[in-house]
mmCIF file of C-alpha atoms in Angstrom:
data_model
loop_
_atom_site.group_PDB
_atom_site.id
_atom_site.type_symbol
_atom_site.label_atom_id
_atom_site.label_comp_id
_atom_site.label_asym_id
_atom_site.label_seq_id
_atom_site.Cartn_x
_atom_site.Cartn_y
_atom_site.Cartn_z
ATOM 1 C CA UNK G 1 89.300 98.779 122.835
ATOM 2 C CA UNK G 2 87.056 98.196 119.453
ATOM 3 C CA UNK G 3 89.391 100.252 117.662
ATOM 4 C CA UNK G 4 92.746 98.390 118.912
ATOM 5 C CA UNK G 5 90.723 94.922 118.055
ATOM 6 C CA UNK G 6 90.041 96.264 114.989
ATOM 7 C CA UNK G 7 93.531 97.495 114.287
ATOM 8 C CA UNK G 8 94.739 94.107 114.954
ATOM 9 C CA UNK G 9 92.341 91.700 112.974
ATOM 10 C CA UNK G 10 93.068 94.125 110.044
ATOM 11 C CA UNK G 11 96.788 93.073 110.190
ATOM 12 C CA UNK G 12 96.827 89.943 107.043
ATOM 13 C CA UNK G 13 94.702 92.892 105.140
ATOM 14 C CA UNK G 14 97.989 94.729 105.689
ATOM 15 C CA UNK G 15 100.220 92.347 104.711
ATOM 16 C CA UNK G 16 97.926 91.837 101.847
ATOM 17 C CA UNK G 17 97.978 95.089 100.714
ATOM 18 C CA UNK G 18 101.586 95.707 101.420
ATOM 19 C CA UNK G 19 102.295 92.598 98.941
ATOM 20 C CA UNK G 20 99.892 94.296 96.594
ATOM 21 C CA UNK G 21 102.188 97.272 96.407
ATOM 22 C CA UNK G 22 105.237 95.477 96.172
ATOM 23 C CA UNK G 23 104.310 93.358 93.287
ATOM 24 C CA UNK G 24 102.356 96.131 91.424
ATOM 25 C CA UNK G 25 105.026 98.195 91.707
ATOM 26 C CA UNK G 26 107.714 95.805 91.476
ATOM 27 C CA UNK G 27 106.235 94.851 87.164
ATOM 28 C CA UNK G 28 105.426 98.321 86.527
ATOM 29 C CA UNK G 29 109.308 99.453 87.131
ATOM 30 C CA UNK G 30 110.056 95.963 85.503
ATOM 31 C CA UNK G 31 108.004 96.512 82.374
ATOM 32 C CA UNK G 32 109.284 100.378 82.049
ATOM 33 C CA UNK G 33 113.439 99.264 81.939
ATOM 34 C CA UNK G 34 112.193 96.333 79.746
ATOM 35 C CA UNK G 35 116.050 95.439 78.208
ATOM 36 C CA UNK G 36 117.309 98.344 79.565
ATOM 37 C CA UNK G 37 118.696 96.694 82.956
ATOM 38 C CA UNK G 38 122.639 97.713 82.342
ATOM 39 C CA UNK G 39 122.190 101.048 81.250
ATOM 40 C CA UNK G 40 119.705 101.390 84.577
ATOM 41 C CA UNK G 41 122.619 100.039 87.005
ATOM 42 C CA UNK G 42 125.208 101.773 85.164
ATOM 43 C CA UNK G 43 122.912 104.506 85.764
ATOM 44 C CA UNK G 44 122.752 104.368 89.293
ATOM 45 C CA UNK G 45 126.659 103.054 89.757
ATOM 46 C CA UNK G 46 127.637 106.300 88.593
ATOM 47 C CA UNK G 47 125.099 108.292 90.492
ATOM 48 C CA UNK G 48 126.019 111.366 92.916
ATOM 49 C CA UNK G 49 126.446 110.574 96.138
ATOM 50 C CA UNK G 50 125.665 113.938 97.344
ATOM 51 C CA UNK G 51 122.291 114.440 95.622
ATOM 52 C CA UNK G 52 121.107 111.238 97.006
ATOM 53 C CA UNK G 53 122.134 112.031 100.472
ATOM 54 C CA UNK G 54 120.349 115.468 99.991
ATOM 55 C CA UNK G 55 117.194 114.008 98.736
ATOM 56 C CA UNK G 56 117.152 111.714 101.768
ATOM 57 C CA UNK G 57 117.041 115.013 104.030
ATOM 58 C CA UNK G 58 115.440 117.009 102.135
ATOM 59 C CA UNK G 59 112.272 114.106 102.158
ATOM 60 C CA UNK G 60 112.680 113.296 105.841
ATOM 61 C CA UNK G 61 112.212 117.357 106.209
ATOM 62 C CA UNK G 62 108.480 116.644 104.896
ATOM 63 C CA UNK G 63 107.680 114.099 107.502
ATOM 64 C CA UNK G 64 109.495 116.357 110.127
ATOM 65 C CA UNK G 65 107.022 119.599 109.021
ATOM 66 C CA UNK G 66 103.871 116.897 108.643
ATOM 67 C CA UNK G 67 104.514 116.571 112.158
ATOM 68 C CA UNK G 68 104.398 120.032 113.480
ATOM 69 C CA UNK G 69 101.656 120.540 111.546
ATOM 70 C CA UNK G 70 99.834 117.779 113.686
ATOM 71 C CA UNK G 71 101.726 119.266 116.924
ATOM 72 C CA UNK G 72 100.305 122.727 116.488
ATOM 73 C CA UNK G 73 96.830 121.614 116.702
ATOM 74 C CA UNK G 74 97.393 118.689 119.515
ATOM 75 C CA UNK G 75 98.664 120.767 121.895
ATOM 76 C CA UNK G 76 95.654 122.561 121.567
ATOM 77 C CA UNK G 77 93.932 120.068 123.355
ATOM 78 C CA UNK G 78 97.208 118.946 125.450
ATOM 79 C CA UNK G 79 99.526 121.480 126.778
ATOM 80 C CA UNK G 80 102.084 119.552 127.361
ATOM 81 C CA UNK G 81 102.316 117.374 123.827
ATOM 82 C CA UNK G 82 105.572 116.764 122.900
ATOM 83 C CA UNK G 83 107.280 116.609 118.746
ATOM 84 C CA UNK G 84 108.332 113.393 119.840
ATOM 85 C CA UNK G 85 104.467 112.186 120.343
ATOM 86 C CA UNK G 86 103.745 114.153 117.317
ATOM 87 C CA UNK G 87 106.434 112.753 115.071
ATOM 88 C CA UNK G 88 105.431 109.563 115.873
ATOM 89 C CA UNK G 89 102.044 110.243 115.488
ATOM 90 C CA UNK G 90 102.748 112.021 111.611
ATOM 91 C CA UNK G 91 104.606 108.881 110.425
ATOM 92 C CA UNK G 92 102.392 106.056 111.597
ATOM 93 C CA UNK G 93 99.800 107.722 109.878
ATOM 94 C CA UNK G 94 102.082 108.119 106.486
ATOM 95 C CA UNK G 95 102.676 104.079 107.256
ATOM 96 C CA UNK G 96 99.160 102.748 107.411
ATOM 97 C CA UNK G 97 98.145 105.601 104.756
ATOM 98 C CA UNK G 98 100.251 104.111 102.047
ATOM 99 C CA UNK G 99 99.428 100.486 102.697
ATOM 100 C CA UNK G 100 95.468 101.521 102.493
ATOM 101 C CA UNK G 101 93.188 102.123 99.783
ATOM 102 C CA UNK G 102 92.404 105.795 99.373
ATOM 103 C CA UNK G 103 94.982 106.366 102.191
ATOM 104 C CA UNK G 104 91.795 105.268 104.090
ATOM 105 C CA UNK G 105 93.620 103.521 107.080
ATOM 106 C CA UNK G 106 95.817 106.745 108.758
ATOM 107 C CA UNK G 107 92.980 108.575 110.528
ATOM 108 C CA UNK G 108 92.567 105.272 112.353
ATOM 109 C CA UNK G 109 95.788 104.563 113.419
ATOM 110 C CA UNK G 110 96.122 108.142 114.380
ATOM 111 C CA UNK G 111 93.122 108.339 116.484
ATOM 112 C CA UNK G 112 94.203 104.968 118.741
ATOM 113 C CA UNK G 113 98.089 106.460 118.684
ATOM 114 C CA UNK G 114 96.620 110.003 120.158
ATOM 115 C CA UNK G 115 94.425 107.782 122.597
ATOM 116 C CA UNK G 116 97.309 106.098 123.782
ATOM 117 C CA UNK G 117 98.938 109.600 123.872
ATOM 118 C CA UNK G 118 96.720 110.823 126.285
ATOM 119 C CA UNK G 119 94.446 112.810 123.769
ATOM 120 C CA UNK G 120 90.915 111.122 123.923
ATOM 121 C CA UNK G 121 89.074 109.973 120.267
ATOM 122 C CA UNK G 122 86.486 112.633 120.251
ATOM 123 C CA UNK G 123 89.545 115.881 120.534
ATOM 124 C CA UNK G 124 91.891 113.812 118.424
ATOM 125 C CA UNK G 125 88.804 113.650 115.470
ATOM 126 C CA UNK G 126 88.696 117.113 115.535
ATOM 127 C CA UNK G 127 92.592 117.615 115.435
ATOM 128 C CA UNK G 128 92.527 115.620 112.373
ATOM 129 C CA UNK G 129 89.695 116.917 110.686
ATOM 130 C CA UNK G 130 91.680 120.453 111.283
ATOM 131 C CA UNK G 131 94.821 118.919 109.925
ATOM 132 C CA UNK G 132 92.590 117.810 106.731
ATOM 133 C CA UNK G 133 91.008 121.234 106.416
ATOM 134 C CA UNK G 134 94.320 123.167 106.216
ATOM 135 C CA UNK G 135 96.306 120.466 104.265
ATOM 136 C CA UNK G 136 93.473 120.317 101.379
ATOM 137 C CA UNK G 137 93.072 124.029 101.735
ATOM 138 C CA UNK G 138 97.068 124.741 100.710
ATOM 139 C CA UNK G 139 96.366 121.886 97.885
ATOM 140 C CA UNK G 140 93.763 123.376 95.920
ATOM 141 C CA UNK G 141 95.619 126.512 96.334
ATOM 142 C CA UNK G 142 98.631 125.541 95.418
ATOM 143 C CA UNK G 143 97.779 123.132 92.482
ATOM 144 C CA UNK G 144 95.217 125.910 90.779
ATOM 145 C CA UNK G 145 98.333 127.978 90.706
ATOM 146 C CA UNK G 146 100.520 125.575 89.178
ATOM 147 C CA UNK G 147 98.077 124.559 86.478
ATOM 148 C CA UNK G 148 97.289 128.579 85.415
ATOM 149 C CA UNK G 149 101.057 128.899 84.989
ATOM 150 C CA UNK G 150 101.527 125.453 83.107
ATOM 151 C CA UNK G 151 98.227 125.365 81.325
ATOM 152 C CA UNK G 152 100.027 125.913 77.912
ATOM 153 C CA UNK G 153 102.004 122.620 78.306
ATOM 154 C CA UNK G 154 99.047 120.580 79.682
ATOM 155 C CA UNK G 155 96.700 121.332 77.173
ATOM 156 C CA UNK G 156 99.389 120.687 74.639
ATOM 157 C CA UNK G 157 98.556 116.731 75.870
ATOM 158 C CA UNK G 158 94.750 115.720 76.442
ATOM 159 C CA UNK G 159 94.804 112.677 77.292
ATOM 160 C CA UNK G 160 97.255 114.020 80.629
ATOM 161 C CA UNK G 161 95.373 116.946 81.107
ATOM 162 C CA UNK G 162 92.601 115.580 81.436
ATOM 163 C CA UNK G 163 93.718 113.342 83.819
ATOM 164 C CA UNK G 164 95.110 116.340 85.660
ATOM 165 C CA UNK G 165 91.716 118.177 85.806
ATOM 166 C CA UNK G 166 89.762 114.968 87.298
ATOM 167 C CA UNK G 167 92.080 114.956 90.029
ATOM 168 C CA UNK G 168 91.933 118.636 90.708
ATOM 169 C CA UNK G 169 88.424 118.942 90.232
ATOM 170 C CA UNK G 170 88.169 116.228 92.674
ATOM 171 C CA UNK G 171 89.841 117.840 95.223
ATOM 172 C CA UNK G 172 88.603 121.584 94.538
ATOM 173 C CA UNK G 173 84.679 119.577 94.766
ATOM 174 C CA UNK G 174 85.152 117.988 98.218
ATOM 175 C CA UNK G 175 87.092 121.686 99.880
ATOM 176 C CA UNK G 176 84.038 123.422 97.936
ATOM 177 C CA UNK G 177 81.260 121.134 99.222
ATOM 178 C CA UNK G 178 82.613 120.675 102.934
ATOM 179 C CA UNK G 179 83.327 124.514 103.223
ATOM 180 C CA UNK G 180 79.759 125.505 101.452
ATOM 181 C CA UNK G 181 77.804 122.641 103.303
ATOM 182 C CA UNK G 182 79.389 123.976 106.427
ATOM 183 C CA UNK G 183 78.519 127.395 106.401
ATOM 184 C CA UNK G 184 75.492 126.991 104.246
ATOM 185 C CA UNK G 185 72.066 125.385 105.049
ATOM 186 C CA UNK G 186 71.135 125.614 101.800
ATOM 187 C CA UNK G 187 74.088 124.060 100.306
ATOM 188 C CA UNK G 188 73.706 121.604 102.906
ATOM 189 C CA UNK G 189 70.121 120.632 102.054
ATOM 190 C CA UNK G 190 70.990 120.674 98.177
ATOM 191 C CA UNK G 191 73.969 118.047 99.329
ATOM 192 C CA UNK G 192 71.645 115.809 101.417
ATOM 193 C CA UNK G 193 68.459 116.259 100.160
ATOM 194 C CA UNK G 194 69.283 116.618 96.179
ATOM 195 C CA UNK G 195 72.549 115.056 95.236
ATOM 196 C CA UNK G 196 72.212 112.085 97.834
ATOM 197 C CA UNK G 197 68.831 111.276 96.956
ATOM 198 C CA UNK G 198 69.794 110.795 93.171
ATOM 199 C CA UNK G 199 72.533 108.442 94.391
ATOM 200 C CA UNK G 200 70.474 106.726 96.650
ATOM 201 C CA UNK G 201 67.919 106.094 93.044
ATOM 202 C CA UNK G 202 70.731 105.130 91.332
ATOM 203 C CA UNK G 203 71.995 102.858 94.303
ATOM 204 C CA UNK G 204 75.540 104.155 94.744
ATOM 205 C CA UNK G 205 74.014 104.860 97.683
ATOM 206 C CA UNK G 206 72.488 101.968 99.854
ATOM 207 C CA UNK G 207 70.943 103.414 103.241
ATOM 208 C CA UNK G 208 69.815 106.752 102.216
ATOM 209 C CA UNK G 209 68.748 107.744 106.197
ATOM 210 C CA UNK G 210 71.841 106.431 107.564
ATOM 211 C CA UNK G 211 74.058 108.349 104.825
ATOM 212 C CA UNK G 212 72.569 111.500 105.209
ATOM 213 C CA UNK G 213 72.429 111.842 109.409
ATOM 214 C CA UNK G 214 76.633 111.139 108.606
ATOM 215 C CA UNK G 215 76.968 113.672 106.239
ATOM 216 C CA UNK G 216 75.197 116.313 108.469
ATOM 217 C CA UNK G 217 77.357 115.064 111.600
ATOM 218 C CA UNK G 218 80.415 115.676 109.822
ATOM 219 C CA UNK G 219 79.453 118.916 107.858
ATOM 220 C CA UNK G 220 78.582 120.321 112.036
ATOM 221 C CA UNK G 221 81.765 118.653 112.937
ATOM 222 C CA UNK G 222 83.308 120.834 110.139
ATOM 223 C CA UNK G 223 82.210 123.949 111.079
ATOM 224 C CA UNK G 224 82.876 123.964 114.418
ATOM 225 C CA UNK G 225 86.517 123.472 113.283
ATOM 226 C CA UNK G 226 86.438 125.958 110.916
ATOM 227 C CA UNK G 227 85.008 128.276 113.519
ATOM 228 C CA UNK G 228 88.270 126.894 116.084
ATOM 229 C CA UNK G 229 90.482 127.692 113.359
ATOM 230 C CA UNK G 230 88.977 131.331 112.523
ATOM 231 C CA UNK G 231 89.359 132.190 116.311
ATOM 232 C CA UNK G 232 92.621 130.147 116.116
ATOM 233 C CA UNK G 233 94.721 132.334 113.056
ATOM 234 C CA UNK G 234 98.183 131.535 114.399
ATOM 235 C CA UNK G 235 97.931 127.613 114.333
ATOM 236 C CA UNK G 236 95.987 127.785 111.370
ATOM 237 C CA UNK G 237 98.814 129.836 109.823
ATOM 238 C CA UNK G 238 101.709 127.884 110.896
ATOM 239 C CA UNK G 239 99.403 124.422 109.739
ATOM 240 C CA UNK G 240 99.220 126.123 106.008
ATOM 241 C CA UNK G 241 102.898 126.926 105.862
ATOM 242 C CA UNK G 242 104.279 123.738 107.528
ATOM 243 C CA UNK G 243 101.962 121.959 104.264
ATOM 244 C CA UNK G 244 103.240 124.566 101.726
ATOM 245 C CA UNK G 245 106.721 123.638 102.385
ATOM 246 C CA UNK G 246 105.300 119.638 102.856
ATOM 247 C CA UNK G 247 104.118 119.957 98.919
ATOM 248 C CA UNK G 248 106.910 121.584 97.900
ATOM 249 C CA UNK G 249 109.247 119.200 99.202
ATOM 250 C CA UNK G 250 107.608 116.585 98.090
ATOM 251 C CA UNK G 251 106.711 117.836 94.332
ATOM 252 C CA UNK G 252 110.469 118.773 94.347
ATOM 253 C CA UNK G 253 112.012 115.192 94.263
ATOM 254 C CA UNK G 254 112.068 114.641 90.379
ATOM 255 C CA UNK G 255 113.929 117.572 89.916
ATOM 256 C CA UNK G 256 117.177 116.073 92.583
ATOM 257 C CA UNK G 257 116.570 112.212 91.198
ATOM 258 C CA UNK G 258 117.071 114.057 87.925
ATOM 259 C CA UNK G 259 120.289 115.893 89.650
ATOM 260 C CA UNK G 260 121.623 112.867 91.678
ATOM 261 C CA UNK G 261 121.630 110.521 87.959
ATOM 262 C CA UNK G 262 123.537 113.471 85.990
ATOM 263 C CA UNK G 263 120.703 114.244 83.850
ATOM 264 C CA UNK G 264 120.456 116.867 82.140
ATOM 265 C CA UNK G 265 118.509 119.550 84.237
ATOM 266 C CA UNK G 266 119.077 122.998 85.512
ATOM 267 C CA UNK G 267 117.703 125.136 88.516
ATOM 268 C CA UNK G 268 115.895 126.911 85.720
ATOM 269 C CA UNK G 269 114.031 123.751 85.216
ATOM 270 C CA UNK G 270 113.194 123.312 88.491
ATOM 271 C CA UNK G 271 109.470 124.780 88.628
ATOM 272 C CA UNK G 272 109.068 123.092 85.436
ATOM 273 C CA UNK G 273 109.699 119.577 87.655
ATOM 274 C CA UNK G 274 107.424 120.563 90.661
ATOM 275 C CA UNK G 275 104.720 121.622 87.932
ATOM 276 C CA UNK G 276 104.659 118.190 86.867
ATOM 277 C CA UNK G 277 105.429 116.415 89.587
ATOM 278 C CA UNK G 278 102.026 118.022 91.391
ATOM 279 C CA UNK G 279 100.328 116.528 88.446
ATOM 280 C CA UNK G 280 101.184 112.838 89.697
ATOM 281 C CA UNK G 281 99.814 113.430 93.001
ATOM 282 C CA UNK G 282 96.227 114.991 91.594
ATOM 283 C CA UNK G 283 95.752 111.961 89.346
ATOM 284 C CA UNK G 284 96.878 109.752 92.557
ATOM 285 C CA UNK G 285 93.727 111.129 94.377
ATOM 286 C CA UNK G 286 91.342 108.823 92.844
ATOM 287 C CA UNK G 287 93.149 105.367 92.313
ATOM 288 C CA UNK G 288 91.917 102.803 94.438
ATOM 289 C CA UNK G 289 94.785 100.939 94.632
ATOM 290 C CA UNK G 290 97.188 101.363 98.362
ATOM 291 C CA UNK G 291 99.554 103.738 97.445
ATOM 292 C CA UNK G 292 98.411 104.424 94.052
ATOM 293 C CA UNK G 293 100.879 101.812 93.162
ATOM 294 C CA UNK G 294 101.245 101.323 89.586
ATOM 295 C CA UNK G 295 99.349 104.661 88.994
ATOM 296 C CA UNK G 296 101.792 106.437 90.484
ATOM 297 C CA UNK G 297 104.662 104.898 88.264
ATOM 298 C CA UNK G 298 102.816 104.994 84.858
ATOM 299 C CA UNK G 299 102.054 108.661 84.847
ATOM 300 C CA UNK G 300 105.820 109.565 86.184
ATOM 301 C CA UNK G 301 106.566 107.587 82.864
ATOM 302 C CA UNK G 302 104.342 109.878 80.996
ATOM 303 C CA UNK G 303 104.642 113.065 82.555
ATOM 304 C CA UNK G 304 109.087 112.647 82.385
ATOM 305 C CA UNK G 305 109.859 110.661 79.085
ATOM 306 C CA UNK G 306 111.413 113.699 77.913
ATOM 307 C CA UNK G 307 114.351 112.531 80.338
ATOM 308 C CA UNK G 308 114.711 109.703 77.781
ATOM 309 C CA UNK G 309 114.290 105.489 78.473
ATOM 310 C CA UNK G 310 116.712 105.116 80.887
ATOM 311 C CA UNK G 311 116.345 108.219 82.471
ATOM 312 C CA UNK G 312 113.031 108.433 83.538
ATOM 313 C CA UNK G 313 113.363 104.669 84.065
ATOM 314 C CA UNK G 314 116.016 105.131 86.660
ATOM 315 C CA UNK G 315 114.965 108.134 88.010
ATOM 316 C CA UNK G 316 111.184 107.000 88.477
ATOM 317 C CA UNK G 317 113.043 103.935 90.590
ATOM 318 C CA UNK G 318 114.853 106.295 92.649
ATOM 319 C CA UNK G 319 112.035 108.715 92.822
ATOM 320 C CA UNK G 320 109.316 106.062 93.691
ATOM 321 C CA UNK G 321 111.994 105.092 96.870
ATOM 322 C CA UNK G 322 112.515 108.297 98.400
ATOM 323 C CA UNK G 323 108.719 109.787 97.914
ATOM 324 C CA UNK G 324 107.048 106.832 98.742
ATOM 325 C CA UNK G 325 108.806 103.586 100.480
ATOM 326 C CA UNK G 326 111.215 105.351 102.621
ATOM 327 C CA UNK G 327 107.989 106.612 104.423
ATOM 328 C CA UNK G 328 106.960 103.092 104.354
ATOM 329 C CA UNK G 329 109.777 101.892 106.299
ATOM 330 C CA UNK G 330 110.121 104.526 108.427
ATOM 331 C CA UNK G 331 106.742 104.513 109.607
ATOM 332 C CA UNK G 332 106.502 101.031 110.015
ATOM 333 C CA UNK G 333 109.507 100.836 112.484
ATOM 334 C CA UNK G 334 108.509 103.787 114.407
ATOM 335 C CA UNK G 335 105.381 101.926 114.785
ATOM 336 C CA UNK G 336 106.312 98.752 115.663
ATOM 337 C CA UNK G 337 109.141 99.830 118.079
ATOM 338 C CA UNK G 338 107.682 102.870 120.022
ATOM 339 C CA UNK G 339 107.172 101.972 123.358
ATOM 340 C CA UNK G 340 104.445 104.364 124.055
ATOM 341 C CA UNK G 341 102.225 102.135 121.652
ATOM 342 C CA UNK G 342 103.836 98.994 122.656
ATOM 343 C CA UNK G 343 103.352 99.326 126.460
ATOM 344 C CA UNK G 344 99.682 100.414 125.510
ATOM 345 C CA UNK G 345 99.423 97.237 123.705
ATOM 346 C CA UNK G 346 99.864 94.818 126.172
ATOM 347 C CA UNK G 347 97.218 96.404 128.539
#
């Protein structure tokens, strides 16, 4: 199988990319504590126990509701798909995601784990694309809400905010164009026939034929999901609130680092934390590098310094572990030790 070769050859990029991460991330947490090392472990030596266990829970919740989300919509397609499969499925995906550009290399993965699952390429495109559909949906929604209700503080600093707004435009722009280009032919001719035709001049885009016969594939391969989904309203409703809790979880785990180092934060301050956490993950949306690494870390450093030097030095350490590499690990052990996949493999 093309894809499995493909999978395979790609692993030194992996391992590249993986080292990438490591040592990007490695000097920007380096840099940050600067001479602050004992205050950091002292930190952490005299961190709560039970705050740390909780945030460990609490963040292997979001990878347990990722994966209903993609179980709703694969047993669509297969009756008799079981949570484990899905599970599996969910945190491969979270693996290759965060050790890819763009969290480019997931879909991939996913599509030759459903294969192997017994869900064929072309259904397990479309369960994906569905997944993508609802997940960015909930994201727009939810991050327009958060920055009405913290617009005072963001435009109180420019140089974040308008960080902030290129991430959220970006996002809003794609949901906007794929919906509209779906559903509209004149949208869709503006898209193809305007837009990509000044990007072809420009030459940003190379093969202006070849570009534009994908871009109407996948806008018909988008409404026909959209069109599953409409006739579809309880999966698409349990999808939507399986990623509203997702986000939540996830834009939640500054505010427990915060509690698990004894800083000093309240539950009133908890919105305040998701708020700004959401922030980190728009501006994550366009850095190239796998798992924003780097990115990721010098905006949590901007966003929290109001937690002081060694707090938001410590708690970006403990923060960047939990959100990020746990998922890492995880993933890549579920991976490597399934034996669905591995029995596949040796076909």
């Amino acid at each position: 199988m093309q894809l499995l070769a493909n999978m395979m050859n790609g692993k030194k990029k992996y391992l590249l990319n993986i080292a990438i991460i490591l040592i990007i991330g490695g000097t920007v947490i380096y840099v940050s504590i600067g001479d602050q090392w004992q205050q950091v472990i002292d930190s952490f030596a005299h961190a709560k126990l039970f705050w740390i266990i909780l945030m460990a829970i609490i963040m292997f919740l979001y990878y347990v509701f990722d994966a209903f989300s993609l179980l709703y919509f694969g047993r669509t397609y297969k009756k008799d798909y079981t949570y484990k499969q899905s599970f599996v499925n969910a945190i491969s995906g979270t693996f290759f995601n965060g050790i890819t550009p763009f969290a480019s290399g997931g879909q991939f993965a996913q599509v030759y784990i459903f294969n192997k699952q017994g869900i064929p390429p072309t259904y397990s495109a479309s369960i994906l694309l569905m997944c993508f559909i609802c997940y960015q949906s909930v994201l727009v929604i939810y991050t327009g809400v958060v920055l009405i209700f913290k617009y005072q503080y963001f435009i109180s600093q420019p140089a974040i905010f308008s960080l902030v707004m290129l991430g959220f435009l970006i996002n809003f722009v794609v949901i906007v164009a794929l919906f509209g280009g779906a559903k509209s032919r004149i949208l869709q001719n503006f898209l193809t026939h305007t837009v990509l035709k000044l990007l072809y001049k420009i030459h940003i885009v190379k093969d202006y034929e070849s570009t534009c016969f994908k871009i109407k594939n996948y806008l018909a391969d988008f409404r026909n999901q959209l069109n599953f989904l409409q006739k579809n309203k309880p999966v698409l409703i349990r999808s939507c609130v399986c990623n509203f809790i997702k986000l939540t979880i996830i834009y939640s785990m500054p505010f427990f680092t915060a509690k698990a180092l004894n800083l000093n934060v309240t539950m009133a301050d908890f919105l305040d934390f998701i708020g700004l956490c959401s922030c980190i993950y728009l501006i994550n949306a366009f850095l190239p590098i796998p798992g924003a690494s780097g990115g990721s870390e010098g905006v949590y450093l901007l966003l929290f310094s109001f937690l002081g030097p060694v707090g938001v030095s410590s708690s970006m350490f403990l923060w960047r572990f939990m959100s990020y590499y746990m998922g890492l690990i995880i993933g890549a052990l579920v991976f490597s030790f399934n034996k669905e996949i591995n029995q596949t493999r040796l076909e």
